[in-house]
């Protein structure tokens, strides 16, 4: 429930946006702190959708305790009612409401969350009979102000479901207000997207056609031919393109952006220690350049132990440090100024090959070195599952931003042009669009460019429509 807050001086810097919203940012270099946090929560979106008593104007009606804890109603100094789950002993101990989900609908979820100490991840969880728990979204909730938890679920089943809240730290109370669950058909969702696309990416253009003397020409025929797309849309490219003119023509007539599938990776460029070979990568770079195709450099190092060159796997720490430094210097200086992006330490949220052997600042150091050698190119993190699977907490937007912050706050890394790479390897079933949207919303609070870098959809009957 939205009620204007009285002046409160906390450890927050508050900016007034109009007279309505008080948006606070904690004093911290941390990206997490940039997410909106309000002294009083806003009203439930869409009037709460299918949630009963979404704003707790009727006390705790419609809500029950889930698990072992307890719940109580609280009223803020300004008279706003909310609910508190306390006395928790299990991560899922919280408040709950049962809802009915229908197959084929996207359910958009939101709620305002606060906790009573520190800052913790709080998730919304859908408990569906005979199914694993499905995480619908997470927020890094804080003490002292309300954070918006957004997300949702795609229902590929018809069933009732319990909405719960999760915090792994059972010592914290979970405060909840303004809960909303709004169903959309795929058509309605698409219509919303189209509306946004029209607003953000299209604009009206007026042509004025005159004679050389400046007099307007009546009934001039104007024809427009689109010769290229400004929206970065590309495709992976492999080495077969070197020898196949069909492949070359097919590629060059469609795409202005590319990533090489394997040819710029360490195991391709230095298959035997000390024997660097850039022949294939160089040829592909030249082909792309001749055809005006921008290249994302993929990748300088890869944190997955499986994908090291064979000879790298057994090096001692000292040998590895030398070899990795040489690799970074070699590939980055070779293509410096010629690429639009580098995936610097591929998949360093899931994996930690270099951190395990060289110390926890390894990624930060290689970002620094790459930036020194190629300061005009955007340095990306690149990770899978962040938008694809809500249950993978290691790569959720909170973890992602923590890693970014760690790297960008490392001494010397402040000026880096950084980017967020989301691979996008989709498995069976409709992707959870409501969750994906919430992830993108959270990541966009960093102000950094976000690219889907490796999108693919597993082969199945609905591959194309998904
Ligand atoms: C809080 O938890 C303790 C231990 O489980 C229990 O004895 C107590 O009754 C609980 N209090 C409330 C208000 O639920
Ligand atoms: C301008 O040029 C057009 C085409 O030659 C002509 O029809 C028109 O009368 C000219 N206007 C003036 C003001 O000279
Ligand atoms: C480098 O790689 C190319 C392409 O695979 C190969 O033809 C060439 O022999 C290699 N050069 C050396 C010195 O191994
Ligand atoms: C690396 O070490 C393992 C275990 O010591 C050994 O089995 C393997 O052959 C070694 N690999 C290389 C490439 O030396
Ligand atoms: C729903 O989708 C999940 C994967 O997202 C799949 O495992 C499950 O079998 C699907 N259920 C139905 C009823 O299609």
Short mmCIF file of C-alpha atoms and ligand atoms in Angstrom, two decimals:
data_model
loop_
_atom_site.label_atom_id
_atom_site.label_comp_id
_atom_site.label_asym_id
_atom_site.label_seq_id
_atom_site.Cartn_x
_atom_site.Cartn_y
_atom_site.Cartn_z
CA UNK A 1 0.00 0.00 0.00
CA UNK A 2 1.48 3.34 -0.98
CA UNK A 3 1.61 6.06 1.56
CA UNK A 4 3.91 9.04 1.32
CA UNK A 5 6.78 8.79 3.70
CA UNK A 6 7.71 11.42 6.18
CA UNK A 7 11.25 12.70 6.11
CA UNK A 8 13.57 10.05 7.43
CA UNK A 9 17.29 10.38 7.53
CA UNK A 10 18.86 6.95 7.32
CA UNK A 11 22.11 5.87 5.77
CA UNK A 12 20.46 6.42 2.43
CA UNK A 13 20.80 9.01 -0.21
CA UNK A 14 17.27 9.81 -1.28
CA UNK A 15 16.28 11.40 -4.55
CA UNK A 16 12.80 12.74 -5.06
CA UNK A 17 11.25 11.90 -8.40
CA UNK A 18 8.28 14.17 -8.68
CA UNK A 19 6.55 14.28 -5.33
CA UNK A 20 5.44 10.68 -5.40
CA UNK A 21 8.37 8.39 -5.15
CA UNK A 22 11.23 8.44 -2.83
CA UNK A 23 13.98 6.37 -4.32
CA UNK A 24 16.92 5.54 -2.16
CA UNK A 25 20.39 4.36 -2.94
CA UNK A 26 22.62 3.05 -0.20
CA UNK A 27 26.07 4.60 -0.03
CA UNK A 28 28.06 1.84 -1.61
CA UNK A 29 29.93 1.11 -4.78
CA UNK A 30 27.88 -2.04 -4.98
CA UNK A 31 25.57 -2.49 -7.97
CA UNK A 32 23.07 -4.24 -5.74
CA UNK A 33 22.57 -1.02 -3.95
CA UNK A 34 21.35 0.64 -7.11
CA UNK A 35 18.14 -1.30 -7.17
CA UNK A 36 15.19 0.73 -6.07
CA UNK A 37 14.43 0.62 -2.35
CA UNK A 38 11.53 2.62 -0.93
CA UNK A 39 10.63 3.90 2.51
CA UNK A 40 7.05 2.78 1.84
CA UNK A 41 6.09 0.19 -0.77
CA UNK A 42 4.04 1.01 -3.84
CA UNK A 43 0.54 -0.39 -4.31
CA UNK A 44 0.21 -3.92 -5.69
CA UNK A 45 0.62 -3.99 -9.48
CA UNK A 46 -2.57 -4.70 -11.46
CA UNK A 47 -4.54 -4.41 -8.21
CA UNK A 48 -2.89 -7.65 -7.11
CA UNK A 49 -4.21 -9.70 -10.05
CA UNK A 50 -5.52 -13.03 -8.74
CA UNK A 51 -4.11 -12.50 -5.23
CA UNK A 52 -6.71 -12.11 -2.48
CA UNK A 53 -6.09 -9.27 -0.02
CA UNK A 54 -2.84 -8.28 -1.80
CA UNK A 55 -2.21 -5.11 0.22
CA UNK A 56 -3.18 -6.57 3.61
CA UNK A 57 -5.91 -3.97 3.99
CA UNK A 58 -7.95 -6.84 5.47
CA UNK A 59 -5.27 -7.97 7.89
CA UNK A 60 -4.08 -11.49 7.25
CA UNK A 61 -7.26 -12.72 5.46
CA UNK A 62 -6.42 -15.17 2.70
CA UNK A 63 -2.88 -15.80 3.97
CA UNK A 64 -1.57 -18.70 6.01
CA UNK A 65 1.69 -19.68 7.64
CA UNK A 66 3.81 -22.07 5.61
CA UNK A 67 6.11 -24.37 7.57
CA UNK A 68 7.04 -23.84 11.20
CA UNK A 69 7.12 -20.10 11.72
CA UNK A 70 4.51 -17.55 12.60
CA UNK A 71 3.01 -14.49 10.94
CA UNK A 72 1.76 -11.20 12.23
CA UNK A 73 0.34 -7.98 10.94
CA UNK A 74 2.33 -4.76 11.32
CA UNK A 75 1.50 -1.14 10.68
CA UNK A 76 4.16 1.36 9.67
CA UNK A 77 4.46 4.79 11.21
CA UNK A 78 2.53 6.11 8.23
CA UNK A 79 -0.30 3.68 8.72
CA UNK A 80 0.67 1.18 6.02
CA UNK A 81 -0.29 -2.41 6.81
CA UNK A 82 2.01 -5.26 5.92
CA UNK A 83 2.70 -8.80 7.08
CA UNK A 84 5.72 -10.28 8.82
CA UNK A 85 6.86 -13.91 8.74
CA UNK A 86 8.96 -14.55 11.84
CA UNK A 87 10.16 -17.26 14.19
CA UNK A 88 11.44 -19.07 11.10
CA UNK A 89 13.57 -22.23 11.33
CA UNK A 90 13.56 -23.44 7.67
CA UNK A 91 14.39 -21.38 4.61
CA UNK A 92 10.85 -21.74 3.27
CA UNK A 93 9.09 -20.85 6.52
CA UNK A 94 7.01 -17.89 5.43
CA UNK A 95 3.52 -16.78 4.51
CA UNK A 96 1.54 -18.47 1.80
CA UNK A 97 -1.50 -18.14 -0.40
CA UNK A 98 -2.96 -20.79 -2.68
CA UNK A 99 -3.72 -19.79 -6.27
CA UNK A 100 -5.04 -21.62 -9.32
CA UNK A 101 -2.70 -21.69 -12.35
CA UNK A 102 -3.93 -22.47 -15.86
CA UNK A 103 -1.90 -24.21 -18.53
CA UNK A 104 -0.51 -21.91 -21.20
CA UNK A 105 -0.60 -18.66 -19.21
CA UNK A 106 2.31 -16.49 -18.13
CA UNK A 107 1.95 -15.29 -14.55
CA UNK A 108 3.74 -12.07 -13.74
CA UNK A 109 4.60 -11.78 -10.05
CA UNK A 110 5.61 -8.85 -7.89
CA UNK A 111 5.78 -8.05 -4.18
CA UNK A 112 7.57 -5.54 -1.98
CA UNK A 113 9.96 -7.15 0.50
CA UNK A 114 11.90 -5.99 3.52
CA UNK A 115 13.90 -7.84 6.15
CA UNK A 116 14.77 -6.86 9.68
CA UNK A 117 18.56 -7.07 9.49
CA UNK A 118 21.35 -6.75 6.96
CA UNK A 119 20.66 -7.76 3.40
CA UNK A 120 19.65 -11.18 2.11
CA UNK A 121 18.28 -12.85 -0.96
CA UNK A 122 14.54 -13.37 -0.73
CA UNK A 123 12.89 -15.53 -3.37
CA UNK A 124 9.31 -16.15 -4.37
CA UNK A 125 8.71 -19.88 -4.73
CA UNK A 126 5.83 -21.67 -6.43
CA UNK A 127 5.00 -24.94 -4.74
CA UNK A 128 3.19 -27.13 -7.20
CA UNK A 129 1.90 -30.56 -6.19
CA UNK A 130 4.12 -33.43 -7.37
CA UNK A 131 6.68 -31.04 -8.88
CA UNK A 132 9.93 -29.57 -7.67
CA UNK A 133 9.71 -26.11 -6.17
CA UNK A 134 9.97 -23.45 -8.85
CA UNK A 135 11.78 -20.21 -8.04
CA UNK A 136 9.85 -17.32 -9.57
CA UNK A 137 12.34 -14.53 -8.85
CA UNK A 138 14.72 -13.15 -6.26
CA UNK A 139 15.61 -9.83 -4.75
CA UNK A 140 18.40 -8.70 -2.48
CA UNK A 141 16.15 -7.37 0.29
CA UNK A 142 17.46 -4.93 2.87
CA UNK A 143 16.67 -3.62 6.28
CA UNK A 144 15.19 -0.16 6.38
CA UNK A 145 13.48 0.04 2.99
CA UNK A 146 11.26 -1.96 0.65
CA UNK A 147 12.68 -3.71 -2.43
CA UNK A 148 10.62 -4.91 -5.38
CA UNK A 149 10.70 -8.65 -5.94
CA UNK A 150 9.68 -9.39 -9.52
CA UNK A 151 9.39 -12.49 -11.62
CA UNK A 152 6.75 -15.08 -12.27
CA UNK A 153 6.07 -18.45 -13.78
CA UNK A 154 5.00 -19.97 -17.07
CA UNK A 155 2.35 -22.59 -16.35
CA UNK A 156 2.71 -25.58 -18.67
CA UNK A 157 0.16 -27.37 -16.44
CA UNK A 158 -3.17 -26.63 -14.82
CA UNK A 159 -2.94 -26.93 -11.06
CA UNK A 160 -3.23 -25.08 -7.84
CA UNK A 161 0.01 -23.72 -6.45
CA UNK A 162 1.18 -22.27 -3.17
CA UNK A 163 3.06 -19.00 -3.24
CA UNK A 164 5.82 -18.97 -0.63
CA UNK A 165 8.81 -16.81 0.20
CA UNK A 166 12.28 -18.14 0.86
CA UNK A 167 15.27 -16.76 2.73
CA UNK A 168 18.15 -19.08 3.54
CA UNK A 169 18.96 -17.03 6.60
CA UNK A 170 16.26 -18.20 9.00
CA UNK A 171 17.29 -15.61 11.58
CA UNK A 172 15.68 -12.87 9.50
CA UNK A 173 12.05 -11.91 9.42
CA UNK A 174 10.52 -11.62 5.96
CA UNK A 175 8.24 -8.62 5.60
CA UNK A 176 5.83 -8.67 2.68
CA UNK A 177 3.47 -6.14 1.12
CA UNK A 178 1.64 -5.38 -2.14
CA UNK A 179 1.68 -8.86 -3.65
CA UNK A 180 0.52 -9.33 -7.23
CA UNK A 181 0.11 -12.30 -9.56
CA UNK A 182 -1.33 -11.33 -12.94
CA UNK A 183 -1.99 -13.89 -15.69
CA UNK A 184 -1.36 -13.09 -19.36
CA UNK A 185 -1.99 -15.16 -22.46
CA UNK A 186 0.99 -15.46 -24.80
CA UNK A 187 -0.89 -13.15 -27.20
CA UNK A 188 -1.36 -10.49 -24.53
CA UNK A 189 2.30 -10.76 -23.56
CA UNK A 190 3.34 -10.40 -27.20
CA UNK A 191 1.05 -7.38 -27.65
CA UNK A 192 2.73 -5.71 -24.66
CA UNK A 193 6.15 -6.41 -26.16
CA UNK A 194 5.10 -4.98 -29.51
CA UNK A 195 3.83 -1.86 -27.79
CA UNK A 196 7.18 -1.42 -26.04
CA UNK A 197 9.10 -2.05 -29.26
CA UNK A 198 6.99 0.56 -31.05
CA UNK A 199 7.69 3.04 -28.30
CA UNK A 200 11.41 2.38 -27.79
CA UNK A 201 12.64 1.52 -31.26
CA UNK A 202 10.35 3.20 -33.76
CA UNK A 203 9.65 6.81 -34.55
CA UNK A 204 7.81 8.78 -37.21
CA UNK A 205 9.82 10.19 -40.09
CA UNK A 206 8.56 12.97 -42.36
CA UNK A 207 9.95 13.41 -45.87
CA UNK A 208 9.89 16.78 -47.54
CA UNK A 209 10.62 16.65 -51.25
CA UNK A 210 11.41 19.88 -53.12
CA UNK A 211 12.62 20.96 -56.51
CA UNK A 212 16.10 22.40 -56.72
CA UNK A 213 14.60 25.88 -56.32
CA UNK A 214 13.01 24.91 -53.00
CA UNK A 215 9.38 24.64 -54.18
CA UNK A 216 7.60 21.63 -52.69
CA UNK A 217 6.95 18.83 -55.16
CA UNK A 218 3.36 17.60 -55.34
CA UNK A 219 2.70 13.87 -55.19
CA UNK A 220 6.30 12.68 -55.22
CA UNK A 221 6.75 8.91 -55.09
CA UNK A 222 9.19 7.91 -52.32
CA UNK A 223 10.44 4.37 -52.00
CA UNK A 224 12.47 3.00 -49.09
CA UNK A 225 14.69 -0.04 -49.13
CA UNK A 226 16.18 -1.36 -45.91
CA UNK A 227 19.81 -2.20 -46.57
CA UNK A 228 20.89 -3.17 -43.09
CA UNK A 229 19.54 -3.58 -39.62
CA UNK A 230 20.77 -1.32 -36.86
CA UNK A 231 19.66 -3.78 -34.20
CA UNK A 232 22.66 -6.01 -33.46
CA UNK A 233 21.61 -9.40 -34.70
CA UNK A 234 24.25 -11.98 -35.43
CA UNK A 235 25.21 -15.59 -35.64
CA UNK A 236 28.02 -17.87 -34.57
CA UNK A 237 30.54 -18.58 -37.31
CA UNK A 238 32.79 -21.60 -37.65
CA UNK A 239 35.91 -22.41 -39.67
CA UNK A 240 34.02 -23.99 -42.58
CA UNK A 241 33.30 -20.46 -43.74
CA UNK A 242 36.89 -20.17 -44.94
CA UNK A 243 36.40 -22.72 -47.72
CA UNK A 244 32.70 -22.41 -48.56
CA UNK A 245 31.48 -19.55 -50.74
CA UNK A 246 27.87 -20.67 -50.14
CA UNK A 247 28.39 -20.30 -46.41
CA UNK A 248 30.11 -16.94 -46.94
CA UNK A 249 27.27 -15.57 -49.07
CA UNK A 250 24.60 -16.92 -46.77
CA UNK A 251 26.29 -15.36 -43.76
CA UNK A 252 27.28 -12.00 -45.21
CA UNK A 253 23.82 -11.33 -46.65
CA UNK A 254 22.14 -11.82 -43.26
CA UNK A 255 24.35 -10.89 -40.34
CA UNK A 256 26.41 -7.93 -39.26
CA UNK A 257 27.60 -9.44 -35.97
CA UNK A 258 29.40 -12.65 -35.17
CA UNK A 259 31.20 -14.71 -32.56
CA UNK A 260 33.54 -17.49 -33.66
CA UNK A 261 32.36 -20.76 -32.18
CA UNK A 262 35.81 -22.07 -31.18
CA UNK A 263 38.51 -20.47 -33.29
CA UNK A 264 39.53 -17.70 -30.91
CA UNK A 265 39.71 -19.96 -27.87
CA UNK A 266 43.00 -20.80 -26.19
CA UNK A 267 42.82 -24.50 -27.12
CA UNK A 268 42.49 -23.47 -30.78
CA UNK A 269 45.21 -20.83 -30.76
CA UNK A 270 47.85 -22.69 -28.73
CA UNK A 271 47.11 -26.41 -29.01
CA UNK A 272 50.66 -27.29 -27.96
CA UNK A 273 52.52 -25.18 -25.45
CA UNK A 274 54.49 -22.45 -27.18
CA UNK A 275 53.11 -23.25 -30.64
CA UNK A 276 50.67 -20.47 -31.30
CA UNK A 277 48.69 -20.62 -34.51
CA UNK A 278 46.25 -17.88 -35.45
CA UNK A 279 45.91 -18.83 -39.12
CA UNK A 280 42.24 -19.80 -38.94
CA UNK A 281 41.18 -16.99 -36.60
CA UNK A 282 43.04 -14.41 -38.72
CA UNK A 283 41.33 -15.61 -41.89
CA UNK A 284 37.91 -15.45 -40.26
CA UNK A 285 38.63 -11.96 -38.91
CA UNK A 286 39.59 -10.82 -42.42
CA UNK A 287 36.43 -12.30 -43.93
CA UNK A 288 34.29 -10.54 -41.31
CA UNK A 289 36.10 -7.23 -41.82
CA UNK A 290 35.72 -7.38 -45.63
CA UNK A 291 31.99 -7.83 -45.13
CA UNK A 292 31.42 -5.22 -42.44
CA UNK A 293 30.65 -7.84 -39.80
CA UNK A 294 31.46 -6.88 -36.20
CA UNK A 295 33.17 -9.54 -34.10
CA UNK A 296 32.78 -10.43 -30.44
CA UNK A 297 36.07 -11.93 -29.23
CA UNK A 298 35.28 -15.28 -27.66
CA UNK A 299 37.13 -15.93 -25.43
CA UNK A 300 40.41 -14.86 -23.81
CA UNK A 301 40.32 -17.43 -20.99
CA UNK A 302 37.66 -19.92 -19.91
CA UNK A 303 37.17 -20.73 -16.24
CA UNK A 304 35.83 -24.25 -16.88
CA UNK A 305 38.60 -26.79 -16.11
CA UNK A 306 37.28 -29.08 -18.88
CA UNK A 307 38.01 -26.62 -21.66
CA UNK A 308 41.64 -25.80 -20.98
CA UNK A 309 44.15 -26.87 -23.62
CA UNK A 310 45.31 -30.33 -22.56
CA UNK A 311 48.80 -29.12 -21.71
CA UNK A 312 47.43 -26.44 -19.38
CA UNK A 313 45.56 -28.86 -17.13
CA UNK A 314 48.64 -30.15 -15.30
CA UNK A 315 50.72 -26.99 -15.00
CA UNK A 316 51.93 -25.90 -11.57
CA UNK A 317 50.57 -22.58 -10.32
CA UNK A 318 53.69 -20.74 -11.36
CA UNK A 319 53.69 -22.28 -14.81
CA UNK A 320 49.99 -21.59 -15.19
CA UNK A 321 50.39 -17.95 -14.19
CA UNK A 322 53.07 -17.46 -16.84
CA UNK A 323 51.16 -19.33 -19.51
CA UNK A 324 47.89 -17.51 -18.83
CA UNK A 325 49.57 -14.09 -18.85
CA UNK A 326 51.21 -14.94 -22.15
CA UNK A 327 47.86 -16.07 -23.56
CA UNK A 328 46.08 -12.87 -22.53
CA UNK A 329 48.83 -10.69 -23.97
CA UNK A 330 49.02 -12.69 -27.17
CA UNK A 331 45.39 -12.83 -28.22
CA UNK A 332 44.34 -9.40 -26.96
CA UNK A 333 47.23 -7.51 -28.52
CA UNK A 334 46.79 -9.40 -31.79
CA UNK A 335 43.16 -8.27 -32.21
CA UNK A 336 43.28 -5.05 -30.20
CA UNK A 337 41.09 -2.37 -31.77
CA UNK A 338 39.48 -4.80 -34.21
CA UNK A 339 36.69 -6.30 -32.11
CA UNK A 340 33.55 -4.92 -30.45
CA UNK A 341 33.76 -7.14 -27.36
CA UNK A 342 35.87 -9.59 -25.41
CA UNK A 343 34.51 -12.42 -23.31
CA UNK A 344 37.33 -12.11 -20.82
CA UNK A 345 37.03 -15.02 -18.40
CA UNK A 346 34.24 -17.09 -19.87
CA UNK A 347 31.78 -18.58 -17.35
CA UNK A 348 33.56 -17.39 -14.23
CA UNK A 349 30.37 -17.54 -12.15
CA UNK A 350 29.93 -21.27 -12.64
CA UNK A 351 33.62 -22.13 -12.67
CA UNK A 352 36.87 -21.04 -11.04
CA UNK A 353 39.81 -22.84 -12.69
CA UNK A 354 42.05 -19.75 -12.55
CA UNK A 355 40.80 -18.56 -9.16
CA UNK A 356 41.42 -21.99 -7.62
CA UNK A 357 45.01 -22.10 -8.85
CA UNK A 358 46.02 -18.43 -8.88
CA UNK A 359 43.92 -16.77 -6.20
CA UNK A 360 40.46 -15.25 -6.01
CA UNK A 361 41.44 -12.06 -7.83
CA UNK A 362 42.47 -13.90 -11.01
CA UNK A 363 39.47 -12.74 -13.07
CA UNK A 364 39.86 -9.16 -11.91
CA UNK A 365 43.54 -9.18 -12.88
CA UNK A 366 42.89 -10.50 -16.37
CA UNK A 367 40.14 -7.94 -16.92
CA UNK A 368 42.69 -5.32 -15.97
CA UNK A 369 45.34 -6.65 -18.34
CA UNK A 370 42.89 -7.02 -21.25
CA UNK A 371 41.68 -3.47 -20.71
CA UNK A 372 45.27 -2.15 -20.73
CA UNK A 373 45.93 -3.86 -24.06
CA UNK A 374 42.60 -2.99 -25.69
CA UNK A 375 41.04 -0.03 -23.87
CA UNK A 376 38.41 0.76 -26.51
CA UNK A 377 36.71 -2.62 -26.48
CA UNK A 378 33.92 -3.67 -24.13
CA UNK A 379 34.97 -6.37 -21.67
CA UNK A 380 32.18 -8.87 -20.98
CA UNK A 381 31.31 -11.43 -18.43
CA UNK A 382 29.61 -14.30 -20.23
CA UNK A 383 27.51 -16.88 -18.42
CA UNK A 384 24.81 -19.49 -18.97
CA UNK A 385 21.57 -20.19 -17.06
CA UNK A 386 21.12 -16.63 -15.79
CA UNK A 387 18.01 -16.12 -17.91
CA UNK A 388 17.35 -19.77 -18.75
CA UNK A 389 16.95 -21.41 -15.32
CA UNK A 390 15.62 -19.67 -12.23
CA UNK A 391 16.84 -22.39 -9.86
CA UNK A 392 20.55 -21.76 -10.54
CA UNK A 393 21.36 -19.32 -7.74
CA UNK A 394 25.10 -19.23 -8.54
CA UNK A 395 24.37 -17.25 -11.68
CA UNK A 396 21.21 -15.35 -10.74
CA UNK A 397 21.30 -11.59 -11.28
CA UNK A 398 22.33 -10.99 -7.67
CA UNK A 399 25.38 -13.27 -8.04
CA UNK A 400 26.08 -11.78 -11.46
CA UNK A 401 26.15 -8.24 -10.16
CA UNK A 402 28.26 -9.24 -7.18
CA UNK A 403 30.89 -10.67 -9.54
CA UNK A 404 30.78 -7.61 -11.77
CA UNK A 405 31.22 -5.40 -8.76
CA UNK A 406 34.16 -7.46 -7.53
CA UNK A 407 35.89 -7.14 -10.91
CA UNK A 408 35.10 -3.50 -11.57
CA UNK A 409 36.09 -2.34 -8.09
CA UNK A 410 39.51 -4.01 -8.38
CA UNK A 411 42.24 -1.34 -8.41
CA UNK A 412 42.77 -0.13 -11.98
CA UNK A 413 39.49 -1.46 -13.34
CA UNK A 414 37.35 1.63 -12.73
CA UNK A 415 37.36 2.95 -16.28
CA UNK A 416 36.65 -0.35 -18.01
CA UNK A 417 33.87 -0.49 -20.58
CA UNK A 418 32.08 -3.52 -19.19
CA UNK A 419 29.22 -5.60 -20.53
CA UNK A 420 26.85 -8.33 -19.43
CA UNK A 421 26.82 -11.45 -21.59
CA UNK A 422 23.92 -13.90 -21.19
CA UNK A 423 24.42 -17.04 -23.24
CA UNK A 424 20.82 -18.22 -23.56
CA UNK A 425 20.95 -22.00 -24.04
CA UNK A 426 17.28 -22.93 -23.77
CA UNK A 427 16.20 -26.47 -22.97
CA UNK A 428 12.90 -28.29 -23.33
CA UNK A 429 9.74 -26.34 -22.58
CA UNK A 430 8.62 -22.76 -22.91
CA UNK A 431 11.12 -20.36 -21.36
CA UNK A 432 9.84 -18.55 -18.28
CA UNK A 433 9.39 -15.14 -19.88
CA UNK A 434 8.21 -13.49 -16.68
CA UNK A 435 11.38 -14.62 -14.89
CA UNK A 436 13.57 -13.60 -17.82
CA UNK A 437 12.07 -10.15 -17.85
CA UNK A 438 12.74 -9.69 -14.14
CA UNK A 439 16.36 -10.78 -14.59
CA UNK A 440 16.86 -8.27 -17.38
CA UNK A 441 15.23 -5.55 -15.28
CA UNK A 442 17.59 -6.21 -12.38
CA UNK A 443 20.70 -6.40 -14.55
CA UNK A 444 19.73 -3.25 -16.41
CA UNK A 445 20.01 -1.34 -13.13
CA UNK A 446 23.79 -1.52 -13.65
CA UNK A 447 23.45 0.70 -16.71
CA UNK A 448 25.74 -1.68 -18.62
CA UNK A 449 24.98 -3.13 -22.07
CA UNK A 450 23.32 -6.56 -21.95
CA UNK A 451 23.83 -8.97 -24.85
CA UNK A 452 22.34 -12.39 -25.49
CA UNK A 453 25.52 -14.00 -26.77
CA UNK A 454 24.89 -17.64 -27.69
CA UNK A 455 21.14 -18.18 -28.02
CA UNK A 456 20.05 -21.65 -28.99
CA UNK A 457 16.94 -23.73 -28.35
CA UNK A 458 17.11 -27.47 -27.98
CA UNK A 459 15.70 -29.52 -30.85
CA UNK A 460 12.12 -30.45 -30.01
CA UNK A 461 8.70 -30.10 -31.65
CA UNK A 462 8.24 -26.52 -30.35
CA UNK A 463 11.79 -25.39 -31.08
CA UNK A 464 10.80 -22.58 -33.44
CA UNK A 465 7.85 -21.17 -31.51
CA UNK A 466 9.76 -21.27 -28.24
C1 LIG B 1 8.42 -19.67 18.02
O1 LIG B 1 9.18 -20.88 17.91
C2 LIG B 1 9.30 -21.61 19.12
C3 LIG B 1 10.20 -22.80 18.86
O2 LIG B 1 9.77 -23.53 17.73
C4 LIG B 1 7.93 -22.02 19.62
O3 LIG B 1 8.04 -22.69 20.85
C5 LIG B 1 7.07 -20.77 19.80
O4 LIG B 1 5.76 -21.14 20.17
C6 LIG B 1 7.03 -19.99 18.51
N1 LIG B 1 6.29 -18.74 18.68
C7 LIG B 1 5.28 -18.42 17.92
C8 LIG B 1 4.62 -17.11 18.21
O5 LIG B 1 4.90 -19.10 16.99
C1 LIG B 2 10.58 25.57 -59.11
O1 LIG B 2 10.85 24.54 -60.07
C2 LIG B 2 9.70 23.80 -60.50
C3 LIG B 2 10.17 22.67 -61.39
O2 LIG B 2 11.16 23.06 -62.28
C4 LIG B 2 8.74 24.73 -61.15
O3 LIG B 2 7.58 24.02 -61.59
C5 LIG B 2 8.35 25.87 -60.20
O4 LIG B 2 7.54 26.77 -60.85
C6 LIG B 2 9.58 26.58 -59.67
N1 LIG B 2 9.17 27.50 -58.63
C7 LIG B 2 9.61 28.75 -58.61
C8 LIG B 2 9.11 29.57 -57.43
O5 LIG B 2 10.37 29.14 -59.44
C1 LIG B 3 48.48 -23.51 -38.46
O1 LIG B 3 47.15 -23.93 -38.70
C2 LIG B 3 46.84 -24.10 -40.07
C3 LIG B 3 45.35 -24.37 -40.18
O2 LIG B 3 44.95 -25.43 -39.38
C4 LIG B 3 47.70 -25.20 -40.63
O3 LIG B 3 47.43 -25.36 -42.00
C5 LIG B 3 49.18 -24.83 -40.44
O4 LIG B 3 49.99 -25.89 -40.85
C6 LIG B 3 49.46 -24.51 -38.99
N1 LIG B 3 50.80 -23.97 -38.88
C7 LIG B 3 51.71 -24.52 -38.10
C8 LIG B 3 53.05 -23.85 -38.09
O5 LIG B 3 51.46 -25.52 -37.42
C1 LIG B 4 47.87 -34.88 -16.06
O1 LIG B 4 47.94 -35.52 -14.82
C2 LIG B 4 47.14 -36.69 -14.75
C3 LIG B 4 47.17 -37.20 -13.32
O2 LIG B 4 48.43 -36.99 -12.74
C4 LIG B 4 47.63 -37.69 -15.76
O3 LIG B 4 46.83 -38.86 -15.72
C5 LIG B 4 47.55 -37.08 -17.15
O4 LIG B 4 48.09 -37.95 -18.11
C6 LIG B 4 48.29 -35.78 -17.21
N1 LIG B 4 48.02 -35.11 -18.47
C7 LIG B 4 48.95 -34.52 -19.21
C8 LIG B 4 48.49 -33.88 -20.48
O5 LIG B 4 50.11 -34.48 -18.87
C1 LIG B 5 6.76 -28.35 -18.02
O1 LIG B 5 8.06 -27.91 -18.38
C2 LIG B 5 9.11 -28.56 -17.70
C3 LIG B 5 10.41 -27.95 -18.16
O2 LIG B 5 10.34 -26.59 -18.17
C4 LIG B 5 9.07 -30.04 -17.97
O3 LIG B 5 10.09 -30.67 -17.24
C5 LIG B 5 7.72 -30.60 -17.61
O4 LIG B 5 7.66 -31.94 -18.00
C6 LIG B 5 6.62 -29.83 -18.30
N1 LIG B 5 5.32 -30.30 -17.86
C7 LIG B 5 4.31 -30.48 -18.68
C8 LIG B 5 3.03 -30.99 -18.06
O5 LIG B 5 4.38 -30.27 -19.88
#
